[in-house]
Amino acid sequence: RLLKMEEFFPESFRLDLQDERNAFFELCKEEQIWICKPSCSNQGRGIFLLKNPASVDTLQATLRGTEEHRLKKRVPRRAPQARIVQRYIQQPLLLEGKKFDVRSYLLIACTAPYVVFFAQGYVRLTCVNYDAASDDLTVHLTNQHVQKKNSLYGQLKDETVWRMEHFNSYVNEKFRKTNGLPKDWVLTVFTKRMQQIMLQCFLAAKHKLDCKLGYFDLIGCDFLIDENFKVWLLEMNANPALHTNCKVLRDIIPPVVHESL
């Protein structure tokens, strides 16, 4: 069964498309949080939160000012910086009070015929407890490059990455009974949901790969689980980080690279 977008992807708008940009600014009148990020970047670069109408107005004025400057100076037309705004999920599931997401892998091994593989990845946690109202990006973004900016990272870095088996045991112990989850929810229901979403995204994009003879790629897919155990796809990365700066990553990343090759 094909999923509807709203079943797994937070409401999102492309700011480089006028219709979507206008729809977003028309929609976000009340107090709510959005996350704004470049569409072709990594390591958390260029990401910021829109937490109130004033910050949205500032963004709109910046975009308008850039366009007016281009017209005034008669600069050759270039598309605005490719950015998206995505509705921020304010009630994430927490692990020991900390926000987390899951990095898994999709390997497109071949396009003639299509051959794709899934690999379990790891859990990425923040250094400090979650607070939706915080202005500290290390509270909201889980990737290692951002977490390194937190003063606690040096002493906590091995605690910011969990193996999936550890995550599975934790959910069994802390959430299984109270939330009516089946045993090993992480390795069964959650894993199948990730695979379903990743396959659907691949099917949506595979027509673009038809002309790329010999194409293959390892894609990092980031998932968030909310407090109702709903699984959300945050993004897919064509250039996933392969650093091994803590013990769990030293165990996981080399086999992923080796098996991909």
GROMACS .gro file of C-alpha atoms in nm:
model
  261
    1ARG     CA    1   0.000   0.000   0.000
    2LEU     CA    2   0.131   0.341  -0.095
    3LEU     CA    3   0.132   0.585   0.193
    4LYS     CA    4  -0.004   0.938   0.167
    5MET     CA    5   0.259   1.207   0.221
    6GLU     CA    6   0.098   1.331   0.541
    7GLU     CA    7   0.128   0.981   0.688
    8PHE     CA    8   0.507   0.999   0.705
    9PHE     CA    9   0.639   1.340   0.596
   10PRO     CA   10   0.594   1.664   0.796
   11GLU     CA   11   0.416   1.941   0.608
   12SER     CA   12   0.683   2.113   0.396
   13PHE     CA   13   0.716   2.400   0.148
   14ARG     CA   14   0.987   2.493  -0.102
   15LEU     CA   15   1.083   2.858  -0.069
   16ASP     CA   16   1.231   2.871  -0.420
   17LEU     CA   17   0.887   2.807  -0.573
   18GLN     CA   18   0.663   3.113  -0.559
   19ASP     CA   19   0.335   2.925  -0.517
   20GLU     CA   20   0.468   2.719  -0.228
   21ARG     CA   21   0.640   3.021  -0.073
   22ASN     CA   22   0.317   3.222  -0.081
   23ALA     CA   23   0.119   2.926   0.057
   24PHE     CA   24   0.360   2.897   0.350
   25PHE     CA   25   0.349   3.266   0.444
   26GLU     CA   26  -0.031   3.258   0.420
   27LEU     CA   27  -0.049   2.953   0.646
   28CYS     CA   28   0.187   3.036   0.931
   29LYS     CA   29   0.001   3.320   1.097
   30GLU     CA   30  -0.039   3.168   1.441
   31GLU     CA   31   0.222   3.069   1.701
   32GLN     CA   32   0.389   2.749   1.581
   33ILE     CA   33   0.739   2.624   1.511
   34TRP     CA   34   0.886   2.558   1.167
   35ILE     CA   35   1.236   2.446   1.075
   36CYS     CA   36   1.405   2.610   0.777
   37LYS     CA   37   1.692   2.434   0.603
   38PRO     CA   38   1.885   2.433   0.276
   39SER     CA   39   1.776   2.153   0.045
   40CYS     CA   40   2.132   2.061  -0.060
   41SER     CA   41   2.353   2.073   0.247
   42ASN     CA   42   2.459   1.857   0.539
   43GLN     CA   43   2.597   1.868   0.895
   44GLY     CA   44   2.319   2.102   1.004
   45ARG     CA   45   2.466   2.397   0.815
   46GLY     CA   46   2.226   2.684   0.747
   47ILE     CA   47   1.941   2.544   0.958
   48PHE     CA   48   1.737   2.772   1.183
   49LEU     CA   49   1.401   2.766   1.358
   50LEU     CA   50   1.104   2.993   1.295
   51LYS     CA   51   0.943   3.007   1.638
   52ASN     CA   52   0.702   3.301   1.616
   53PRO     CA   53   0.531   3.533   1.364
   54ALA     CA   54   0.811   3.788   1.401
   55SER     CA   55   1.076   3.542   1.280
   56VAL     CA   56   0.853   3.445   0.987
   57ASP     CA   57   0.808   3.813   0.897
   58THR     CA   58   1.187   3.858   0.907
   59LEU     CA   59   1.237   3.566   0.670
   60GLN     CA   60   0.970   3.699   0.434
   61ALA     CA   61   1.129   4.045   0.434
   62THR     CA   62   1.471   3.896   0.363
   63LEU     CA   63   1.341   3.698   0.067
   64ARG     CA   64   1.153   4.000  -0.065
   65GLY     CA   65   1.459   4.223  -0.023
   66THR     CA   66   1.678   3.978  -0.214
   67GLU     CA   67   1.431   3.970  -0.502
   68GLU     CA   68   1.395   4.351  -0.511
   69HIS     CA   69   1.774   4.392  -0.510
   70ARG     CA   70   1.802   4.153  -0.804
   71LEU     CA   71   1.539   4.347  -1.002
   72LYS     CA   72   1.686   4.689  -0.916
   73LYS     CA   73   2.040   4.593  -1.015
   74ARG     CA   74   1.913   4.398  -1.316
   75VAL     CA   75   2.104   4.098  -1.200
   76PRO     CA   76   2.056   3.798  -1.433
   77ARG     CA   77   1.772   3.587  -1.304
   78ARG     CA   78   1.882   3.315  -1.066
   79ALA     CA   79   1.656   3.091  -0.865
   80PRO     CA   80   1.639   3.185  -0.496
   81GLN     CA   81   1.850   2.973  -0.263
   82ALA     CA   82   1.689   2.630  -0.250
   83ARG     CA   83   1.541   2.603   0.098
   84ILE     CA   84   1.249   2.426   0.252
   85VAL     CA   85   1.045   2.502   0.559
   86GLN     CA   86   0.912   2.200   0.742
   87ARG     CA   87   0.661   2.181   1.023
   88TYR     CA   88   0.854   2.109   1.343
   89ILE     CA   89   0.741   1.805   1.539
   90GLN     CA   90   0.714   1.941   1.892
   91GLN     CA   91   0.623   1.617   2.072
   92PRO     CA   92   0.906   1.379   1.984
   93LEU     CA   93   0.958   1.056   2.172
   94LEU     CA   94   1.242   1.112   2.419
   95LEU     CA   95   1.513   0.877   2.539
   96GLU     CA   96   1.614   0.962   2.896
   97GLY     CA   97   1.473   1.311   2.838
   98LYS     CA   98   1.674   1.370   2.520
   99LYS     CA   99   1.561   1.419   2.163
  100PHE     CA  100   1.679   1.162   1.912
  101ASP     CA  101   1.639   1.046   1.555
  102VAL     CA  102   1.745   0.735   1.363
  103ARG     CA  103   1.989   0.725   1.072
  104SER     CA  104   1.936   0.424   0.844
  105TYR     CA  105   2.074   0.349   0.500
  106LEU     CA  106   1.933   0.289   0.154
  107LEU     CA  107   2.181   0.151  -0.099
  108ILE     CA  108   2.085   0.188  -0.464
  109ALA     CA  109   2.321  -0.078  -0.592
  110CYS     CA  110   2.209  -0.092  -0.954
  111THR     CA  111   1.956   0.067  -1.189
  112ALA     CA  112   1.957  -0.193  -1.468
  113PRO     CA  113   1.787  -0.384  -1.319
  114TYR     CA  114   1.691  -0.190  -1.006
  115VAL     CA  115   1.854  -0.339  -0.697
  116VAL     CA  116   1.815  -0.166  -0.361
  117PHE     CA  117   1.918  -0.268  -0.010
  118PHE     CA  118   1.834  -0.154   0.342
  119ALA     CA  119   2.078  -0.140   0.632
  120GLN     CA  120   2.009  -0.064   0.996
  121GLY     CA  121   2.201   0.236   1.119
  122TYR     CA  122   2.208   0.394   1.462
  123VAL     CA  123   2.031   0.629   1.700
  124ARG     CA  124   2.154   0.988   1.741
  125LEU     CA  125   2.080   1.168   2.066
  126THR     CA  126   2.136   1.522   2.188
  127CYS     CA  127   2.371   1.601   2.477
  128VAL     CA  128   2.109   1.785   2.681
  129ASN     CA  129   1.743   1.736   2.768
  130TYR     CA  130   1.476   1.844   2.522
  131ASP     CA  131   1.300   2.177   2.557
  132ALA     CA  132   1.086   2.289   2.263
  133ALA     CA  133   1.120   2.653   2.371
  134SER     CA  134   1.501   2.649   2.372
  135ASP     CA  135   1.692   2.864   2.124
  136ASP     CA  136   1.994   2.631   2.144
  137LEU     CA  137   2.017   2.434   1.818
  138THR     CA  138   2.200   2.151   1.996
  139VAL     CA  139   1.868   2.082   2.172
  140HIS     CA  140   1.684   2.041   1.840
  141LEU     CA  141   1.936   1.892   1.593
  142THR     CA  142   2.087   1.554   1.669
  143ASN     CA  143   2.367   1.517   1.416
  144GLN     CA  144   2.721   1.489   1.548
  145HIS     CA  145   2.850   1.801   1.375
  146VAL     CA  146   2.596   2.013   1.563
  147GLN     CA  147   2.636   1.825   1.893
  148LYS     CA  148   3.011   1.896   1.888
  149LYS     CA  149   2.922   2.261   1.947
  150ASN     CA  150   2.776   2.174   2.288
  151SER     CA  151   3.022   2.211   2.576
  152LEU     CA  152   2.915   1.871   2.715
  153TYR     CA  153   2.994   1.681   2.396
  154GLY     CA  154   3.351   1.591   2.493
  155GLN     CA  155   3.240   1.396   2.798
  156LEU     CA  156   2.913   1.263   2.654
  157LYS     CA  157   2.996   1.181   2.290
  158ASP     CA  158   2.979   0.802   2.339
  159GLU     CA  159   2.633   0.846   2.492
  160THR     CA  160   2.502   1.043   2.192
  161VAL     CA  161   2.500   0.736   1.964
  162TRP     CA  162   2.317   0.410   2.041
  163ARG     CA  163   2.317   0.081   1.855
  164MET     CA  164   1.976  -0.025   1.730
  165GLU     CA  165   1.986  -0.327   1.962
  166HIS     CA  166   2.029  -0.095   2.261
  167PHE     CA  167   1.740   0.118   2.138
  168ASN     CA  168   1.524  -0.193   2.095
  169SER     CA  169   1.599  -0.312   2.451
  170TYR     CA  170   1.525   0.035   2.589
  171VAL     CA  171   1.185   0.052   2.415
  172ASN     CA  172   1.102  -0.300   2.534
  173GLU     CA  173   1.180  -0.202   2.892
  174LYS     CA  174   1.042   0.154   2.909
  175PHE     CA  175   0.756   0.176   2.660
  176ARG     CA  176   0.633  -0.169   2.561
  177LYS     CA  177   0.372  -0.224   2.833
  178THR     CA  178   0.259   0.135   2.884
  179ASN     CA  179   0.212   0.194   2.509
  180GLY     CA  180   0.087  -0.153   2.415
  181LEU     CA  181   0.374  -0.219   2.175
  182PRO     CA  182   0.465  -0.565   2.045
  183LYS     CA  183   0.792  -0.710   2.168
  184ASP     CA  184   1.094  -0.587   1.972
  185TRP     CA  185   0.890  -0.306   1.813
  186VAL     CA  186   1.210  -0.136   1.697
  187LEU     CA  187   1.340  -0.437   1.503
  188THR     CA  188   1.001  -0.535   1.361
  189VAL     CA  189   0.728  -0.271   1.320
  190PHE     CA  190   0.958   0.032   1.312
  191THR     CA  191   1.209  -0.131   1.077
  192LYS     CA  192   0.935  -0.239   0.834
  193ARG     CA  193   0.792   0.114   0.838
  194MET     CA  194   1.131   0.263   0.755
  195GLN     CA  195   1.171   0.018   0.468
  196GLN     CA  196   0.822   0.097   0.338
  197ILE     CA  197   0.888   0.472   0.341
  198MET     CA  198   1.233   0.440   0.185
  199LEU     CA  199   1.102   0.215  -0.092
  200GLN     CA  200   0.819   0.457  -0.167
  201CYS     CA  201   1.065   0.747  -0.193
  202PHE     CA  202   1.287   0.542  -0.423
  203LEU     CA  203   0.992   0.455  -0.648
  204ALA     CA  204   0.901   0.825  -0.665
  205ALA     CA  205   1.252   0.919  -0.785
  206LYS     CA  206   1.365   0.619  -0.986
  207HIS     CA  207   1.256   0.763  -1.321
  208LYS     CA  208   1.531   1.022  -1.277
  209LEU     CA  209   1.791   0.745  -1.257
  210ASP     CA  210   1.700   0.569  -1.583
  211CYS     CA  211   1.954   0.763  -1.788
  212LYS     CA  212   2.240   0.726  -1.539
  213LEU     CA  213   2.422   0.417  -1.661
  214GLY     CA  214   2.624   0.261  -1.381
  215TYR     CA  215   2.467   0.481  -1.114
  216PHE     CA  216   2.479   0.369  -0.751
  217ASP     CA  217   2.450   0.560  -0.427
  218LEU     CA  218   2.443   0.517  -0.052
  219ILE     CA  219   2.170   0.737   0.097
  220GLY     CA  220   2.133   0.823   0.465
  221CYS     CA  221   1.770   0.840   0.575
  222ASP     CA  222   1.671   1.021   0.895
  223PHE     CA  223   1.359   0.920   1.086
  224LEU     CA  224   1.194   1.068   1.393
  225ILE     CA  225   0.944   0.893   1.620
  226ASP     CA  226   0.689   1.107   1.800
  227GLU     CA  227   0.538   1.041   2.143
  228ASN     CA  228   0.254   0.846   1.978
  229PHE     CA  229   0.509   0.619   1.807
  230LYS     CA  230   0.428   0.759   1.466
  231VAL     CA  231   0.729   0.738   1.232
  232TRP     CA  232   0.828   1.049   1.035
  233LEU     CA  233   1.083   1.081   0.756
  234LEU     CA  234   1.281   1.402   0.813
  235GLU     CA  235   1.513   1.389   0.513
  236MET     CA  236   1.725   1.174   0.283
  237ASN     CA  237   2.093   1.257   0.241
  238ALA     CA  238   2.289   1.171  -0.074
  239ASN     CA  239   2.615   1.244   0.106
  240PRO     CA  240   2.576   1.082   0.450
  241ALA     CA  241   2.848   1.140   0.709
  242LEU     CA  242   3.074   0.838   0.753
  243HIS     CA  243   3.281   0.967   1.045
  244THR     CA  244   3.379   0.723   1.321
  245ASN     CA  245   3.430   0.957   1.614
  246CYS     CA  246   3.274   0.736   1.883
  247LYS     CA  247   3.271   0.366   1.967
  248VAL     CA  248   2.931   0.275   1.819
  249LEU     CA  249   3.013   0.446   1.490
  250ARG     CA  250   3.347   0.266   1.472
  251ASP     CA  251   3.150  -0.059   1.491
  252ILE     CA  252   2.875   0.037   1.243
  253ILE     CA  253   3.017   0.260   0.970
  254PRO     CA  254   3.305   0.044   0.834
  255PRO     CA  255   3.077  -0.258   0.767
  256VAL     CA  256   2.821  -0.032   0.594
  257VAL     CA  257   3.092   0.105   0.364
  258HIS     CA  258   3.250  -0.238   0.306
  259GLU     CA  259   2.919  -0.409   0.230
  260SER     CA  260   2.812  -0.123   0.001
  261LEU     CA  261   3.128  -0.161  -0.207
   0.00000   0.00000   0.00000
